[in-house]
mmCIF file of C-alpha atoms in Angstrom:
data_model
loop_
_atom_site.group_PDB
_atom_site.id
_atom_site.type_symbol
_atom_site.label_atom_id
_atom_site.label_comp_id
_atom_site.label_asym_id
_atom_site.label_seq_id
_atom_site.Cartn_x
_atom_site.Cartn_y
_atom_site.Cartn_z
ATOM 1 C CA MET A 17 -13.914 23.617 -2.008
ATOM 2 C CA THR A 18 -14.575 19.952 -2.786
ATOM 3 C CA MET A 19 -12.012 17.219 -2.435
ATOM 4 C CA PRO A 20 -10.616 15.991 -5.793
ATOM 5 C CA SER A 21 -11.756 12.471 -6.675
ATOM 6 C CA LEU A 22 -9.242 10.452 -8.691
ATOM 7 C CA ILE A 23 -10.519 7.668 -10.933
ATOM 8 C CA ASN A 24 -8.368 5.714 -13.399
ATOM 9 C CA VAL A 25 -5.353 7.809 -12.426
ATOM 10 C CA ASP A 26 -2.010 6.855 -14.006
ATOM 11 C CA LEU A 27 1.040 8.457 -12.424
ATOM 12 C CA ARG A 28 3.183 7.657 -15.481
ATOM 13 C CA ASN A 29 1.555 10.729 -17.053
ATOM 14 C CA ASP A 30 1.896 12.985 -14.000
ATOM 15 C CA PRO A 31 4.907 15.346 -13.963
ATOM 16 C CA ALA A 32 4.504 15.730 -10.174
ATOM 17 C CA ALA A 33 5.103 11.986 -9.635
ATOM 18 C CA ALA A 34 8.557 10.615 -8.807
ATOM 19 C CA LEU A 35 10.231 7.212 -8.722
ATOM 20 C CA PHE A 36 10.701 5.518 -5.343
ATOM 21 C CA ARG A 37 11.942 2.137 -4.126
ATOM 22 C CA THR A 38 10.394 0.013 -1.402
ATOM 23 C CA ARG A 39 12.509 -0.455 1.706
ATOM 24 C CA GLN A 40 12.809 -3.952 3.181
ATOM 25 C CA VAL A 41 10.929 -3.141 6.371
ATOM 26 C CA VAL A 42 9.820 -6.196 8.378
ATOM 27 C CA LEU A 43 6.057 -6.171 8.992
ATOM 28 C CA THR A 44 3.809 -8.411 11.072
ATOM 29 C CA VAL A 45 1.335 -10.366 8.937
ATOM 30 C CA ARG A 46 -1.613 -12.547 9.802
ATOM 31 C CA PHE A 47 -3.851 -14.276 7.311
ATOM 32 C CA ALA A 48 -7.609 -13.702 7.452
ATOM 33 C CA LYS A 49 -9.649 -16.714 8.562
ATOM 34 C CA SER A 50 -12.867 -15.207 7.128
ATOM 35 C CA ASP A 51 -14.074 -12.265 5.032
ATOM 36 C CA GLY A 52 -14.190 -8.896 6.765
ATOM 37 C CA VAL A 53 -13.401 -5.190 6.768
ATOM 38 C CA VAL A 54 -10.303 -3.533 8.217
ATOM 39 C CA GLN A 55 -10.227 0.129 9.189
ATOM 40 C CA THR A 56 -7.155 1.578 7.466
ATOM 41 C CA LEU A 57 -5.836 5.100 7.974
ATOM 42 C CA GLU A 58 -7.502 5.946 4.655
ATOM 43 C CA GLY A 59 -10.890 4.344 5.310
ATOM 44 C CA PRO A 60 -12.554 0.916 5.578
ATOM 45 C CA VAL A 61 -11.279 -1.746 3.141
ATOM 46 C CA ARG A 62 -12.852 -5.161 2.552
ATOM 47 C CA TYR A 63 -10.799 -8.355 2.536
ATOM 48 C CA GLN A 64 -11.453 -12.037 1.887
ATOM 49 C CA ALA A 65 -10.503 -15.184 3.774
ATOM 50 C CA GLY A 66 -6.851 -15.965 3.047
ATOM 51 C CA ASP A 67 -5.850 -12.347 2.400
ATOM 52 C CA ALA A 68 -2.860 -10.933 4.267
ATOM 53 C CA LEU A 69 -3.685 -8.508 7.076
ATOM 54 C CA MET A 70 -0.685 -6.249 7.511
ATOM 55 C CA THR A 71 0.459 -4.298 10.557
ATOM 56 C CA GLY A 72 2.705 -1.411 9.559
ATOM 57 C CA PRO A 73 5.553 0.394 11.299
ATOM 58 C CA LYS A 74 3.196 2.893 12.964
ATOM 59 C CA GLY A 75 0.668 0.226 14.056
ATOM 60 C CA GLU A 76 -1.599 0.908 11.082
ATOM 61 C CA HIS A 77 -3.449 -1.959 9.369
ATOM 62 C CA TRP A 78 -4.347 -2.785 5.774
ATOM 63 C CA PRO A 79 -5.262 -5.892 3.771
ATOM 64 C CA ILE A 80 -3.513 -7.268 0.691
ATOM 65 C CA ALA A 81 -5.115 -9.818 -1.621
ATOM 66 C CA ARG A 82 -3.356 -13.157 -1.208
ATOM 67 C CA ALA A 83 -2.074 -13.462 -4.809
ATOM 68 C CA ARG A 84 -0.624 -9.944 -4.702
ATOM 69 C CA PHE A 85 0.888 -10.586 -1.263
ATOM 70 C CA ASP A 86 2.588 -13.793 -2.441
ATOM 71 C CA ALA A 87 4.091 -11.912 -5.407
ATOM 72 C CA THR A 88 5.386 -8.939 -3.410
ATOM 73 C CA TYR A 89 6.382 -10.156 0.084
ATOM 74 C CA VAL A 90 8.887 -12.684 1.392
ATOM 75 C CA SER A 91 9.085 -14.333 4.813
ATOM 76 C CA THR A 92 11.994 -13.251 6.971
ATOM 77 C CA ILE A 93 12.160 -16.695 8.609
ATOM 78 C CA GLU A 94 13.934 -19.459 6.699
ATOM 79 C CA GLY A 95 11.641 -22.426 6.055
ATOM 80 C CA HIS A 96 8.511 -20.463 6.987
ATOM 81 C CA THR A 97 5.357 -22.069 5.567
ATOM 82 C CA ALA A 98 3.480 -19.911 3.065
ATOM 83 C CA GLY A 99 0.150 -18.653 4.364
ATOM 84 C CA THR A 100 1.061 -18.801 8.035
ATOM 85 C CA ASP A 101 1.241 -15.746 10.275
ATOM 86 C CA GLY A 102 4.629 -14.195 10.900
ATOM 87 C CA PRO A 103 7.144 -11.520 9.913
ATOM 88 C CA PHE A 104 7.453 -10.614 6.224
ATOM 89 C CA ALA A 105 9.328 -7.971 4.218
ATOM 90 C CA LYS A 106 8.334 -6.424 0.915
ATOM 91 C CA ARG A 107 10.455 -7.414 -2.053
ATOM 92 C CA VAL A 108 12.430 -4.404 -3.263
ATOM 93 C CA ARG A 109 10.763 -2.828 -6.287
ATOM 94 C CA GLU A 110 10.298 0.567 -7.858
ATOM 95 C CA VAL A 111 7.009 2.467 -7.685
ATOM 96 C CA LEU A 112 5.718 5.849 -8.776
ATOM 97 C CA ALA A 113 4.417 8.155 -6.067
ATOM 98 C CA ARG A 114 2.999 11.626 -5.731
ATOM 99 C CA ARG A 115 2.524 13.674 -2.578
ATOM 100 C CA TRP A 116 -0.749 15.602 -2.419
ATOM 101 C CA ASP A 117 -0.922 18.993 -0.697
ATOM 102 C CA ALA A 118 -4.718 18.828 -0.360
ATOM 103 C CA ALA A 119 -7.140 16.136 0.784
ATOM 104 C CA PHE A 120 -8.122 13.732 -2.023
ATOM 105 C CA GLN A 121 -10.062 10.562 -2.783
ATOM 106 C CA VAL A 122 -8.993 7.764 -5.101
ATOM 107 C CA THR A 123 -10.883 4.751 -6.387
ATOM 108 C CA ILE A 124 -8.561 1.731 -6.173
ATOM 109 C CA ALA A 125 -8.560 -1.415 -8.337
ATOM 110 C CA SER A 126 -11.131 -3.180 -6.139
ATOM 111 C CA GLY A 127 -13.582 -0.330 -6.760
ATOM 112 C CA GLN A 128 -13.309 0.865 -3.171
ATOM 113 C CA SER A 129 -12.659 4.523 -2.420
ATOM 114 C CA LEU A 130 -9.851 5.674 -0.120
ATOM 115 C CA SER A 131 -9.312 9.159 1.284
ATOM 116 C CA GLY A 132 -5.970 10.904 1.582
ATOM 117 C CA ARG A 133 -5.187 13.808 3.882
ATOM 118 C CA PRO A 134 -2.987 16.763 2.968
ATOM 119 C CA GLY A 135 0.601 15.476 2.775
ATOM 120 C CA ASP A 136 -0.389 11.852 2.057
ATOM 121 C CA TRP A 137 1.012 9.994 -0.927
ATOM 122 C CA LEU A 138 -0.645 8.213 -3.818
ATOM 123 C CA VAL A 139 1.556 5.201 -4.649
ATOM 124 C CA GLN A 140 1.224 3.394 -7.976
ATOM 125 C CA TYR A 141 2.631 -0.129 -8.113
ATOM 126 C CA CYS A 142 1.542 -0.506 -11.739
ATOM 127 C CA PRO A 143 -1.218 1.115 -13.817
ATOM 128 C CA GLY A 144 -4.537 0.424 -12.117
ATOM 129 C CA ASP A 145 -2.925 -0.641 -8.823
ATOM 130 C CA GLN A 146 -2.633 2.219 -6.343
ATOM 131 C CA ALA A 147 -2.679 2.828 -2.620
ATOM 132 C CA VAL A 148 -2.903 5.859 -0.363
ATOM 133 C CA VAL A 149 -0.068 6.015 2.173
ATOM 134 C CA ALA A 150 0.086 8.421 5.115
ATOM 135 C CA ALA A 151 3.071 10.775 4.977
ATOM 136 C CA ASP A 152 4.834 9.438 8.102
ATOM 137 C CA VAL A 153 4.311 5.827 6.980
ATOM 138 C CA PHE A 154 5.537 6.591 3.447
ATOM 139 C CA ASP A 155 8.867 7.857 4.798
ATOM 140 C CA VAL A 156 9.444 4.520 6.562
ATOM 141 C CA LEU A 157 8.375 2.246 3.678
ATOM 142 C CA TYR A 158 9.825 4.040 0.610
ATOM 143 C CA GLU A 159 13.006 5.823 -0.444
ATOM 144 C CA PRO A 160 13.629 7.987 -3.522
ATOM 145 C CA VAL A 161 15.434 6.487 -6.500
ATOM 146 C CA LEU A 162 18.318 8.852 -7.206
ATOM 147 C CA ASN A 163 20.572 9.285 -10.238
ATOM 148 C CA ARG A 164 18.367 7.535 -12.679
#
């Protein structure tokens, strides 16, 4: 059996998707000095100088483009200078997510392909902007939106 490959997926149309909210978990961030590739739990992902290199609650790593990082994260230190390494927390926002029971691949906005294992989650921040999140990491970073 081949692994499903998801391209141009939109969880707004998926009855198996549910609404979740980001938790304000403090993460360690450093900013890339040069272009490179980081090995995420879901596969290698390219980044550019200036992008945020995240370290998650389980020690996992992933990059976030600088403009997206600036729009979605806030420093946890008052007076912290933008673009300098330190602790940051994600701004609380709602996302759609779906847990997959089988391994899968998804092509993300950058055109790169990520692989999910059984039990991993596909998170959609907005149409065309998705990420694969390992099951144990998802439970730390997201909570269900109830009574909506």
